[in-house]
Short mmCIF file of C-alpha atoms and ligand atoms in Angstrom, two decimals:
data_model
loop_
_atom_site.label_atom_id
_atom_site.label_comp_id
_atom_site.label_asym_id
_atom_site.label_seq_id
_atom_site.Cartn_x
_atom_site.Cartn_y
_atom_site.Cartn_z
CA MET R 1 118.39 144.86 98.47
CA SER R 2 116.70 145.13 101.83
CA GLU R 3 118.45 147.29 104.49
CA ALA R 4 121.92 145.74 106.23
CA ARG R 5 121.56 145.46 109.63
CA ILE R 6 124.28 146.09 112.22
CA LEU R 7 124.92 145.43 115.85
CA ILE R 8 127.04 147.16 117.70
CA VAL R 9 128.59 146.09 121.32
CA ASP R 10 130.27 148.41 123.74
CA ASP R 11 130.04 149.28 127.28
CA ASP R 12 131.42 153.13 126.30
CA VAL R 13 127.99 154.84 126.32
CA ALA R 14 129.56 157.61 124.53
CA LEU R 15 130.77 155.75 121.77
CA LEU R 16 127.69 153.66 121.40
CA GLU R 17 125.93 156.99 121.00
CA ALA R 18 128.26 158.43 118.69
CA LEU R 19 129.12 155.56 116.14
CA PRO R 20 125.34 154.67 115.09
CA ASP R 21 125.33 158.48 113.89
CA ALA R 22 128.77 158.43 112.17
CA ILE R 23 127.70 155.33 110.53
CA ALA R 24 124.17 156.68 109.31
CA LEU R 25 125.86 159.75 107.68
CA ARG R 26 128.49 157.90 105.78
CA MET R 27 126.15 154.65 104.82
CA ASN R 28 122.82 154.43 103.12
CA GLY R 29 120.18 151.77 104.41
CA VAL R 30 121.60 150.61 107.20
CA ALA R 31 119.71 149.52 110.56
CA ILE R 32 121.81 149.49 113.81
CA ASP R 33 121.27 147.92 116.99
CA THR R 34 123.24 148.52 120.28
CA CYS R 35 124.31 146.76 123.10
CA GLU R 36 126.29 147.45 126.44
CA THR R 37 126.91 143.91 127.29
CA ALA R 38 127.87 140.62 125.71
CA PRO R 39 125.08 138.20 127.26
CA ALA R 40 122.37 140.88 125.97
CA ALA R 41 124.36 140.96 122.50
CA LEU R 42 123.73 137.12 122.52
CA VAL R 43 120.04 137.46 123.01
CA ARG R 44 119.88 139.59 120.02
CA ILE R 45 122.16 137.50 117.76
CA GLN R 46 120.06 134.79 118.57
CA GLU R 47 116.95 136.91 117.53
CA THR R 48 118.47 138.53 114.48
CA ASP R 49 120.31 137.54 111.62
CA TYR R 50 123.02 140.50 111.55
CA ASP R 51 124.81 141.22 108.28
CA VAL R 52 127.84 142.47 110.40
CA ILE R 53 128.45 142.58 114.29
CA VAL R 54 130.94 145.29 116.07
CA SER R 55 131.97 144.59 119.16
CA ASP R 56 134.66 146.14 121.68
CA ILE R 57 137.31 143.48 122.39
CA LYS R 58 137.12 144.69 126.11
CA LEU R 59 134.02 144.22 127.78
CA PRO R 60 132.93 143.56 131.19
CA GLY R 61 132.13 140.01 132.26
CA MET R 62 132.44 138.10 128.83
CA ASP R 63 134.91 139.76 126.73
CA GLY R 64 134.98 140.48 122.90
CA LEU R 65 136.98 137.38 122.17
CA GLU R 66 134.59 135.32 124.19
CA LEU R 67 131.81 136.71 122.47
CA LEU R 68 133.27 136.36 119.00
CA ASN R 69 133.61 132.26 119.87
CA GLU R 70 129.65 132.56 120.81
CA ILE R 71 129.16 134.43 117.53
CA LYS R 72 131.09 131.68 115.62
CA LEU R 73 128.88 128.88 117.15
CA LEU R 74 125.56 130.79 116.85
CA ARG R 75 125.92 132.71 113.39
CA PRO R 76 129.12 131.11 111.67
CA GLY R 77 128.44 132.82 108.68
CA THR R 78 128.19 136.63 110.15
CA PRO R 79 131.03 138.94 109.86
CA THR R 80 132.53 140.26 113.12
CA VAL R 81 134.53 143.54 113.60
CA LEU R 82 136.35 144.02 116.61
CA ILE R 83 137.21 147.28 118.29
CA THR R 84 140.85 147.46 119.94
CA GLY R 85 142.29 149.66 122.27
CA HIS R 86 145.56 151.41 121.10
CA GLY R 87 148.58 149.33 121.47
CA GLU R 88 146.54 146.21 121.69
CA ARG R 89 147.83 144.57 118.59
CA ASP R 90 148.24 141.05 120.03
CA LEU R 91 144.68 141.37 120.93
CA ALA R 92 143.97 142.20 117.45
CA VAL R 93 145.97 139.33 116.08
CA GLN R 94 144.17 136.79 118.45
CA ALA R 95 140.57 137.88 117.19
CA LEU R 96 141.72 137.43 113.35
CA ARG R 97 142.90 134.15 114.51
CA GLY R 98 139.56 133.36 116.14
CA GLY R 99 137.79 134.09 113.17
CA ALA R 100 137.11 138.12 113.47
CA TYR R 101 136.41 139.52 109.91
CA ASP R 102 138.36 142.89 110.77
CA PHE R 103 139.66 145.02 113.51
CA VAL R 104 139.61 148.88 114.31
CA GLN R 105 141.34 150.53 116.43
CA LYS R 106 141.02 153.37 118.83
CA PRO R 107 140.24 156.24 118.12
CA ILE R 108 138.48 155.27 115.57
CA ASP R 109 139.41 155.93 112.06
CA ARG R 110 135.66 156.52 110.85
CA ASP R 111 136.34 156.27 107.12
CA TYR R 112 138.34 152.95 107.44
CA PHE R 113 135.54 151.74 109.87
CA VAL R 114 132.79 152.39 107.44
CA ALA R 115 134.67 150.90 104.36
CA SER R 116 135.26 147.67 106.54
CA LEU R 117 131.71 147.21 107.51
CA ASP R 118 130.98 147.82 103.74
CA ARG R 119 132.80 145.06 102.77
CA ALA R 120 131.80 142.95 105.51
CA ILE R 121 127.86 143.80 104.54
CA GLN R 122 128.94 142.83 100.74
CA VAL R 123 130.52 139.67 101.79
CA ARG R 124 127.83 138.65 103.83
CA GLY R 125 125.43 139.66 100.66
CA LEU R 126 127.27 137.38 98.69
CA ASP R 127 127.20 134.41 101.11
CA ARG R 128 123.55 134.65 101.67
CA HIS R 129 123.12 135.00 97.84
CA VAL R 130 125.31 131.61 97.49
CA ALA R 131 123.38 129.61 100.20
CA GLN R 132 120.38 130.80 98.58
CA GLN R 133 121.43 129.36 95.21
CA ARG R 134 122.49 126.15 96.69
CA VAL R 135 118.84 125.86 98.51
CA GLU R 136 117.53 126.20 94.74
CA LEU R 137 119.90 123.88 93.08
CA GLU R 138 119.18 121.59 95.71
CA ARG R 139 115.35 122.03 94.95
CA HIS R 140 115.64 121.74 91.38
CA ALA R 141 118.16 118.47 92.03
CA ARG R 142 115.18 117.33 94.04
CA VAL R 143 112.51 117.96 91.51
CA LEU R 144 114.54 116.20 88.80
CA GLN R 145 114.51 113.20 91.16
CA HIS R 146 111.23 113.38 91.23
CA VAL R 147 109.54 114.12 87.95
CA ASP R 148 108.16 111.36 85.76
CA ARG R 149 110.28 112.07 82.60
CA GLY R 150 113.54 110.21 82.34
CA VAL R 151 116.03 113.36 82.36
CA PHE R 152 119.71 112.99 81.66
CA LEU R 153 122.85 115.63 81.09
CA ILE R 154 125.66 114.80 78.56
CA ASP R 155 128.40 117.38 78.65
CA ASP R 156 130.32 118.72 76.15
CA GLU R 157 133.09 116.03 76.09
CA GLY R 158 130.08 113.47 75.72
CA VAL R 159 130.24 112.42 79.19
CA ILE R 160 126.90 111.41 81.23
CA ARG R 161 126.92 113.78 84.37
CA TYR R 162 123.44 113.26 85.73
CA TRP R 163 120.85 110.54 85.24
CA ASN R 164 117.36 110.92 87.26
CA PRO R 165 115.74 107.82 88.92
CA ALA R 166 112.68 107.97 86.23
CA ALA R 167 115.46 107.70 83.49
CA ARG R 168 116.65 104.38 85.73
CA SER R 169 113.34 102.97 86.10
CA ILE R 170 112.30 103.60 82.64
CA THR R 171 115.50 101.87 81.24
CA GLY R 172 116.60 99.91 83.75
CA LEU R 173 119.99 101.41 83.58
CA GLU R 174 121.49 102.59 86.92
CA ALA R 175 122.99 105.95 87.15
CA ASP R 176 126.19 104.49 89.29
CA ASP R 177 126.97 102.63 86.02
CA LEU R 178 126.50 105.28 83.68
CA VAL R 179 127.46 108.76 85.45
CA GLY R 180 131.06 109.96 84.50
CA ARG R 181 131.11 107.73 81.50
CA ARG R 182 130.83 108.48 77.63
CA ALA R 183 127.23 108.31 76.65
CA ASP R 184 128.16 106.10 73.41
CA GLU R 185 130.06 103.61 75.50
CA ALA R 186 127.23 103.46 78.41
CA LEU R 187 124.27 104.02 76.70
CA PRO R 188 123.27 101.10 74.65
CA GLY R 189 122.70 102.51 70.94
CA TRP R 190 123.33 106.17 71.85
CA ASP R 191 125.96 106.29 69.24
CA ALA R 192 123.04 105.49 66.53
CA ILE R 193 120.41 107.51 68.33
CA GLY R 194 122.13 110.49 69.83
CA PRO R 195 122.61 112.30 66.69
CA GLU R 196 118.76 111.70 65.68
CA VAL R 197 117.49 113.57 68.79
CA PRO R 198 116.02 117.21 68.38
CA VAL R 199 118.00 119.56 70.37
CA ALA R 200 116.38 122.98 70.91
CA SER R 201 118.75 125.94 71.88
CA VAL R 202 116.13 127.20 74.52
CA PRO R 203 113.80 125.40 76.62
CA GLY R 204 109.97 126.02 76.35
CA PRO R 205 107.07 124.46 74.49
CA GLY R 206 107.21 124.00 70.85
CA SER R 207 110.84 124.72 70.61
CA THR R 208 111.08 121.14 69.34
CA GLU R 209 109.41 118.28 68.81
CA ALA R 210 110.46 115.30 70.79
CA LYS R 211 111.28 112.31 68.69
CA THR R 212 110.37 108.59 68.92
CA LEU R 213 113.33 106.29 68.88
CA PRO R 214 114.34 102.89 69.90
CA LEU R 215 116.95 101.87 72.50
CA ASP R 216 118.40 98.41 72.37
CA ILE R 217 118.74 97.60 76.01
CA GLU R 218 119.75 93.99 76.53
CA GLY R 219 117.81 92.69 73.50
CA ARG R 220 114.98 94.56 74.77
CA GLU R 221 113.37 97.00 72.28
CA LEU R 222 112.58 100.56 74.26
CA TRP R 223 110.90 103.10 72.14
CA ILE R 224 111.30 106.30 74.02
CA SER R 225 110.09 110.04 72.84
CA ILE R 226 112.87 112.05 73.34
CA SER R 227 114.20 115.53 73.11
CA GLY R 228 117.11 117.82 74.39
CA VAL R 229 117.79 121.33 75.32
CA GLN R 230 121.47 122.93 75.19
CA PHE R 231 122.96 123.95 78.03
CA GLU R 232 125.95 125.96 78.96
CA ASP R 233 128.24 122.88 78.86
CA GLY R 234 126.23 120.10 77.69
CA ILE R 235 122.75 118.78 76.67
CA VAL R 236 120.11 118.20 78.64
CA TYR R 237 117.67 115.28 77.66
CA ALA R 238 114.16 114.56 78.83
CA PHE R 239 112.50 111.46 77.58
CA ARG R 240 109.29 109.11 78.17
CA ASN R 241 108.45 105.48 77.83
CA LEU R 242 106.36 104.97 74.61
CA THR R 243 106.92 101.10 74.39
CA ALA R 244 103.46 100.47 75.17
CA GLU R 245 101.90 102.69 72.80
CA ARG R 246 103.95 101.44 70.51
CA ALA R 247 103.10 97.97 70.70
CA LEU R 248 99.26 98.94 70.92
CA ASP R 249 100.13 100.89 67.68
CA GLU R 250 101.60 97.61 65.98
CA LEU R 251 98.71 95.67 67.39
CA LYS R 252 96.18 98.14 65.75
CA GLY R 253 98.19 97.78 62.58
CA GLU R 254 98.06 94.00 62.95
CA PHE R 255 94.33 93.89 63.77
CA VAL R 256 93.57 96.20 60.64
CA ALA R 257 95.42 93.87 58.39
CA THR R 258 93.81 90.50 59.77
CA VAL R 259 90.38 92.07 60.01
CA SER R 260 90.43 93.44 56.56
CA HIS R 261 91.90 90.15 55.41
CA GLU R 262 89.25 88.29 57.44
CA LEU R 263 86.70 90.50 55.55
CA ARG R 264 88.14 90.40 52.10
CA THR R 265 87.97 86.37 51.92
CA PRO R 266 84.30 86.10 52.80
CA LEU R 267 83.38 89.01 50.69
CA ALA R 268 85.13 87.84 47.88
CA ALA R 269 83.65 84.30 48.07
CA ILE R 270 80.57 85.92 48.34
CA TYR R 271 80.79 88.53 45.35
CA GLY R 272 82.11 85.68 43.21
CA ALA R 273 79.32 83.44 43.68
CA ALA R 274 76.52 86.30 43.18
CA GLN R 275 78.33 87.09 40.04
CA THR R 276 78.22 83.81 38.70
CA LEU R 277 74.41 83.40 39.72
CA ARG R 278 73.68 86.47 37.78
CA ARG R 279 75.34 85.51 34.54
CA ALA R 280 72.88 84.87 31.72
CA ASP R 281 75.21 83.22 29.61
CA VAL R 282 76.14 80.33 31.88
CA GLN R 283 73.71 77.61 32.46
CA LEU R 284 73.59 76.55 36.04
CA GLY R 285 72.21 73.23 37.13
CA ASP R 286 70.46 73.19 40.16
CA GLU R 287 73.26 71.51 42.02
CA ASN R 288 75.32 74.39 41.33
CA ARG R 289 73.08 77.02 42.08
CA GLU R 290 72.48 75.47 45.51
CA ARG R 291 76.21 75.07 46.04
CA LEU R 292 76.83 78.81 45.10
CA LEU R 293 73.63 79.88 47.49
CA GLU R 294 75.32 77.89 50.06
CA VAL R 295 78.85 79.50 49.72
CA ILE R 296 76.75 82.84 49.95
CA ALA R 297 74.98 81.93 53.23
CA THR R 298 78.04 80.55 54.78
CA GLU R 299 80.32 83.44 54.20
CA SER R 300 77.65 86.05 54.97
CA GLU R 301 77.42 84.06 58.30
CA ARG R 302 81.21 84.11 58.69
CA LEU R 303 81.14 87.82 57.87
CA SER R 304 78.56 88.39 60.59
CA ARG R 305 80.68 86.31 63.35
CA ILE R 306 83.34 88.54 62.68
CA ALA R 307 81.60 91.84 63.17
CA GLY R 308 79.53 90.16 65.93
CA GLU R 309 83.05 89.12 67.60
CA ILE R 310 84.18 92.88 67.37
CA LEU R 311 81.52 94.52 68.77
CA LEU R 312 81.44 92.07 71.68
CA ALA R 313 84.97 92.65 72.61
CA SER R 314 84.29 96.24 72.26
CA ASN R 315 81.18 95.91 74.68
CA LEU R 316 83.36 93.88 77.12
CA ASP R 317 85.79 96.98 77.10
CA SER R 318 83.60 99.76 77.53
CA GLY R 319 81.78 97.80 80.60
CA ARG R 320 78.46 97.61 78.63
CA PHE R 321 77.78 94.35 79.23
CA SER R 322 76.48 91.87 81.75
CA VAL R 323 76.37 88.14 82.29
CA GLU R 324 73.29 86.21 83.72
CA ARG R 325 73.59 83.83 86.77
CA GLN R 326 71.64 80.85 86.14
CA GLN R 327 71.82 77.40 87.33
CA LEU R 328 73.09 75.46 84.49
CA ASP R 329 72.95 71.56 83.64
CA VAL R 330 76.57 71.21 82.76
CA GLU R 331 76.08 67.80 80.71
CA GLU R 332 73.37 68.34 78.75
CA LEU R 333 74.88 72.18 77.75
CA VAL R 334 78.13 70.38 76.92
CA SER R 335 76.61 67.56 74.86
CA GLU R 336 74.50 69.70 72.89
CA VAL R 337 77.57 72.08 72.27
CA VAL R 338 79.71 68.93 70.91
CA ASP R 339 76.79 67.66 68.75
CA GLU R 340 76.65 71.28 67.03
CA MET R 341 80.34 71.07 66.42
CA ARG R 342 80.53 67.40 65.31
CA THR R 343 77.30 68.58 62.74
CA LEU R 344 79.40 71.59 61.85
CA PHE R 345 82.50 69.93 61.12
CA ALA R 346 81.36 66.98 59.74
CA SER R 347 83.43 67.28 56.51
CA ARG R 348 86.59 66.84 58.70
CA HIS R 349 86.89 63.30 58.40
CA ASP R 350 90.50 63.82 60.08
CA ILE R 351 89.11 65.13 63.50
CA VAL R 352 87.18 62.96 66.56
CA ILE R 353 85.59 64.66 69.21
CA ASP R 354 84.96 62.95 72.39
CA LEU R 355 82.91 63.65 75.30
CA VAL R 356 83.83 62.49 78.60
CA ALA R 357 82.05 63.25 81.68
CA ASN R 358 83.57 62.36 84.83
CA GLY R 359 82.40 62.05 88.36
CA VAL R 360 79.32 63.53 89.89
CA LEU R 361 78.58 66.94 88.24
CA SER R 362 76.82 69.66 89.93
CA PRO R 363 75.13 72.62 88.42
CA VAL R 364 77.09 75.72 87.71
CA ALA R 365 76.13 79.29 88.27
CA GLY R 366 76.52 81.17 85.01
CA ASP R 367 74.89 82.43 81.61
CA GLY R 368 74.18 79.58 79.53
CA ASP R 369 74.55 81.29 76.12
CA LYS R 370 78.02 82.76 77.30
CA LEU R 371 78.99 79.32 78.60
CA ARG R 372 78.00 78.20 75.38
CA GLN R 373 79.74 80.61 73.18
CA VAL R 374 82.84 79.99 74.92
CA LEU R 375 82.87 76.21 74.57
CA ILE R 376 82.23 76.49 71.11
CA ASN R 377 84.97 79.00 70.81
CA LEU R 378 87.63 76.70 71.97
CA LEU R 379 86.28 73.93 70.10
CA ASP R 380 86.45 75.96 67.13
CA ASN R 381 89.92 76.68 67.82
CA ALA R 382 90.83 73.02 68.53
CA ILE R 383 89.87 72.08 65.29
CA LYS R 384 91.04 75.03 63.45
CA TYR R 385 94.59 74.68 65.11
CA SER R 386 94.65 71.08 64.21
CA PRO R 387 95.21 70.93 60.41
CA ASP R 388 96.65 67.58 60.62
CA GLY R 389 93.67 66.13 62.26
CA GLY R 390 93.35 64.08 65.72
CA ARG R 391 91.40 63.65 68.66
CA ILE R 392 89.91 66.38 70.40
CA GLU R 393 88.60 65.44 74.03
CA VAL R 394 85.72 67.30 75.77
CA ARG R 395 86.35 66.78 79.37
CA VAL R 396 83.69 67.84 82.30
CA GLU R 397 84.65 66.92 85.73
CA PRO R 398 84.41 68.05 89.27
CA HIS R 399 87.45 70.31 90.29
CA GLY R 400 87.28 71.49 94.12
CA ASN R 401 84.13 73.96 94.45
CA CYS R 402 84.26 74.08 90.45
CA VAL R 403 83.45 72.34 87.53
CA ARG R 404 85.92 72.09 85.11
CA PHE R 405 85.69 71.88 81.70
CA ALA R 406 88.69 71.01 79.17
CA ILE R 407 89.32 70.72 75.71
CA ALA R 408 92.23 69.12 74.60
CA ASP R 409 93.63 68.79 70.97
CA GLU R 410 96.35 67.12 69.15
CA GLY R 411 96.95 70.05 67.10
CA LEU R 412 99.88 72.70 66.66
CA GLY R 413 99.93 73.68 70.39
CA ILE R 414 101.32 76.82 71.53
CA PRO R 415 104.88 77.79 72.41
CA HIS R 416 105.59 78.50 76.15
CA GLY R 417 106.37 82.36 75.65
CA GLU R 418 103.07 82.85 73.81
CA GLN R 419 100.76 81.17 76.39
CA GLN R 420 99.70 83.97 78.15
CA ARG R 421 99.75 86.45 74.83
CA ILE R 422 97.13 84.31 72.93
CA PHE R 423 94.45 85.97 75.72
CA GLY R 424 95.45 89.63 74.54
CA LYS R 425 93.00 91.25 72.25
CA PHE R 426 93.79 90.70 68.62
CA TYR R 427 96.74 88.70 69.21
CA ARG R 428 97.32 85.80 66.62
CA LEU R 429 100.38 83.12 66.93
CA ASP R 430 100.38 83.28 63.10
CA PRO R 431 99.26 86.57 61.75
CA ARG R 432 100.73 86.10 58.23
CA LEU R 433 98.45 82.81 58.08
CA SER R 434 101.55 80.79 57.00
CA ARG R 435 99.24 77.64 58.08
CA GLY R 436 96.25 79.43 56.28
CA VAL R 437 93.88 79.65 59.28
CA GLY R 438 92.22 82.66 59.64
CA GLY R 439 90.78 84.75 62.75
CA THR R 440 90.57 87.82 64.21
CA GLY R 441 92.47 87.16 67.54
CA LEU R 442 89.67 88.12 69.63
CA GLY R 443 88.12 84.92 70.39
CA LEU R 444 90.37 83.96 73.39
CA TYR R 445 90.08 87.22 74.64
CA ILE R 446 86.43 87.17 74.39
CA CYS R 447 86.52 83.67 76.30
CA ARG R 448 88.60 84.71 79.20
CA GLU R 449 86.59 88.13 79.79
CA LEU R 450 83.32 85.74 79.64
CA VAL R 451 84.62 83.28 82.04
CA ARG R 452 86.00 86.00 84.24
CA ARG R 453 82.27 87.73 84.37
CA MET R 454 81.14 84.55 85.26
CA GLU R 455 83.77 84.27 88.32
CA GLY R 456 85.72 81.45 86.62
CA ARG R 457 89.08 81.15 84.90
CA LEU R 458 90.31 80.23 81.94
CA SER R 459 93.95 78.80 81.21
CA VAL R 460 95.91 76.89 78.79
CA THR R 461 98.66 74.21 79.04
CA SER R 462 100.12 73.07 75.93
CA THR R 463 103.39 71.66 73.93
CA GLU R 464 104.47 73.28 70.71
CA GLY R 465 103.82 70.42 68.14
CA ARG R 466 101.71 68.12 70.36
CA GLY R 467 98.67 69.83 71.15
CA SER R 468 96.78 72.16 73.67
CA THR R 469 94.65 72.00 76.40
CA PHE R 470 92.31 74.86 77.51
CA VAL R 471 90.80 74.39 81.04
CA VAL R 472 87.49 76.30 81.98
CA ASP R 473 86.62 76.15 85.72
CA LEU R 474 83.28 77.53 86.84
CA PRO R 475 82.17 78.05 90.41
CA ALA R 476 79.43 75.10 91.30
CA ALA R 477 75.96 76.64 92.08
CA VAL R 478 75.46 73.87 94.81
CA HIS R 479 77.89 71.52 96.25
CA GLU R 480 75.55 68.33 96.76
CA PRO R 481 75.29 66.36 93.53
CA SER R 482 72.33 67.17 91.06
CA ARG R 483 72.61 64.00 89.16
CA ASP R 484 72.52 60.68 90.62
CA ALA R 485 75.01 58.72 88.20
CA PRO R 486 78.46 59.73 86.69
CA VAL R 487 77.99 59.67 82.70
CA SER R 488 80.65 58.88 80.27
CA GLU R 489 80.06 59.12 76.59
CA THR R 490 82.65 58.40 73.79
CA ALA R 491 81.73 59.18 70.49
CA GLY R 492 83.70 59.62 67.35
CA ARG R 493 82.19 60.64 64.19
CA SER R 494 82.33 58.97 60.79
P1 LIG P 501 91.64 83.75 66.26
O1 LIG P 501 91.72 82.18 66.24
O2 LIG P 501 90.60 84.16 65.96
O3 LIG P 501 93.15 83.86 65.66
P2 LIG P 501 92.00 83.67 69.02
O4 LIG P 501 91.83 84.69 70.03
O5 LIG P 501 90.92 82.38 69.41
O6 LIG P 501 91.91 84.07 67.95
O7 LIG P 501 93.39 82.57 69.40
C1 LIG P 501 94.50 83.42 69.32
C2 LIG P 501 95.51 82.89 68.92
O8 LIG P 501 95.97 81.77 69.68
C3 LIG P 501 95.05 81.91 67.73
O9 LIG P 501 95.39 82.65 66.44
C4 LIG P 501 96.15 81.05 67.79
O10 LIG P 501 97.88 81.26 67.22
C5 LIG P 501 96.42 80.48 68.91
N1 LIG P 501 95.70 79.27 69.52
C6 LIG P 501 93.96 79.46 70.20
N2 LIG P 501 93.82 78.21 70.37
C7 LIG P 501 94.75 77.35 69.88
C8 LIG P 501 94.97 75.90 70.02
N3 LIG P 501 94.11 74.97 70.29
N4 LIG P 501 96.20 75.43 69.26
C9 LIG P 501 97.28 76.10 69.15
N5 LIG P 501 96.72 77.52 69.22
C10 LIG P 501 95.86 78.06 69.40
#
């Protein structure tokens, strides 16, 4: 401990000289200052935080009692011992009432005086210690207010005693609704997951592995990684939100399932066809041989398309990707795409693809190959997700400073709540293929990214069971019309 500082105020110069020596003889580690008047003492008290102040009760000018009042204002925590003359009991009592720590009577009993100073210094030391601890506690509390982990304390009675702001923002549950209540009543699902949480007896890295557990908050499943540390009279828990990582893990799992399914189907077909072709004991006619070769060709193409989609999505993610900006003749491009798809799906007699071009169309600024890829993908989906057939309309028209491409089908449609999610990577509405249509769930993600890179926008409107309309808006390259006449073509296929 650092040395205690004592201030003695007395106009009795002889005493001022004698007292410090007497104290120094009996006490270790004290530094003593002296003053002859109250005003001089106040200046010192302002400068120095003394451990104890000793003052004569009678001083010229400002007396000891007034000085005591001033000390109480300036340094409320500093104990003050007053020296009273013989027979000044009343004054002494007044001093104690005024907040003096103790009084000593003249002639001073040095042992008593030193004992009193000693006690005062100890009390002051304890006060300081408590104040310091309070500051530290407040600092800790402030730290807990600002950590990015959810932190909460449950006492031995199972009552929540603390709930930090991160815990609130992760769970959405307010401290006011939780603190003071039993955790198993106030925290949804705590009775089930509480016993599962690993609790260490001492804090420190590696003492326990956090566990990933679900909290069910108003129907929303929140995955948290949580561990606890035993505390004197409770357990402090810390947790972080794992919901996004968990969702990603699930997505990856689904992706692996989807992709392996998507790869296995064409591979099985190719393998089967190749095995049949190799059999010496089976006489294959030209027509059958041709059909099997056709299977191998189409299915290989499907495989390479899947590999291409995965690679493209990964390139889009990593930024290793650029789009060109050319002036594109919209009508020509769209009508080529429509013709191509009609040929490709010639066997789907239940599907009709109509091309409608409205108004005067400007060329758009974009990348021809990428735009073609987007439109093919959207049309492919429109056909794929129209298992009962129907009319598919491909419409091109001016829309503000853009050219709008709309692909409308009469197929399965998309439930309202899923209409944004389908643009997510690997997201499929029907991953279990109850309607038997395969895909990687990457198509719309790729389309949206490509359109975005051409500074356009891809959106959808849909009614479940009635069909969907996917809309691509691309900025026009120039605002004056590039063609003289609007064209409208409607063609069904046989
Ligand atoms: P994929 O078709 O390979 O599954 P996409 O990213 O192209 O992947 O589409 C994601 C999901 O959106 C599809 O699985 C399907 O459920 C839904 N979807 C896309 N286009 C349509 C559409 N025209 N009609 C109904 N659902 C669609």
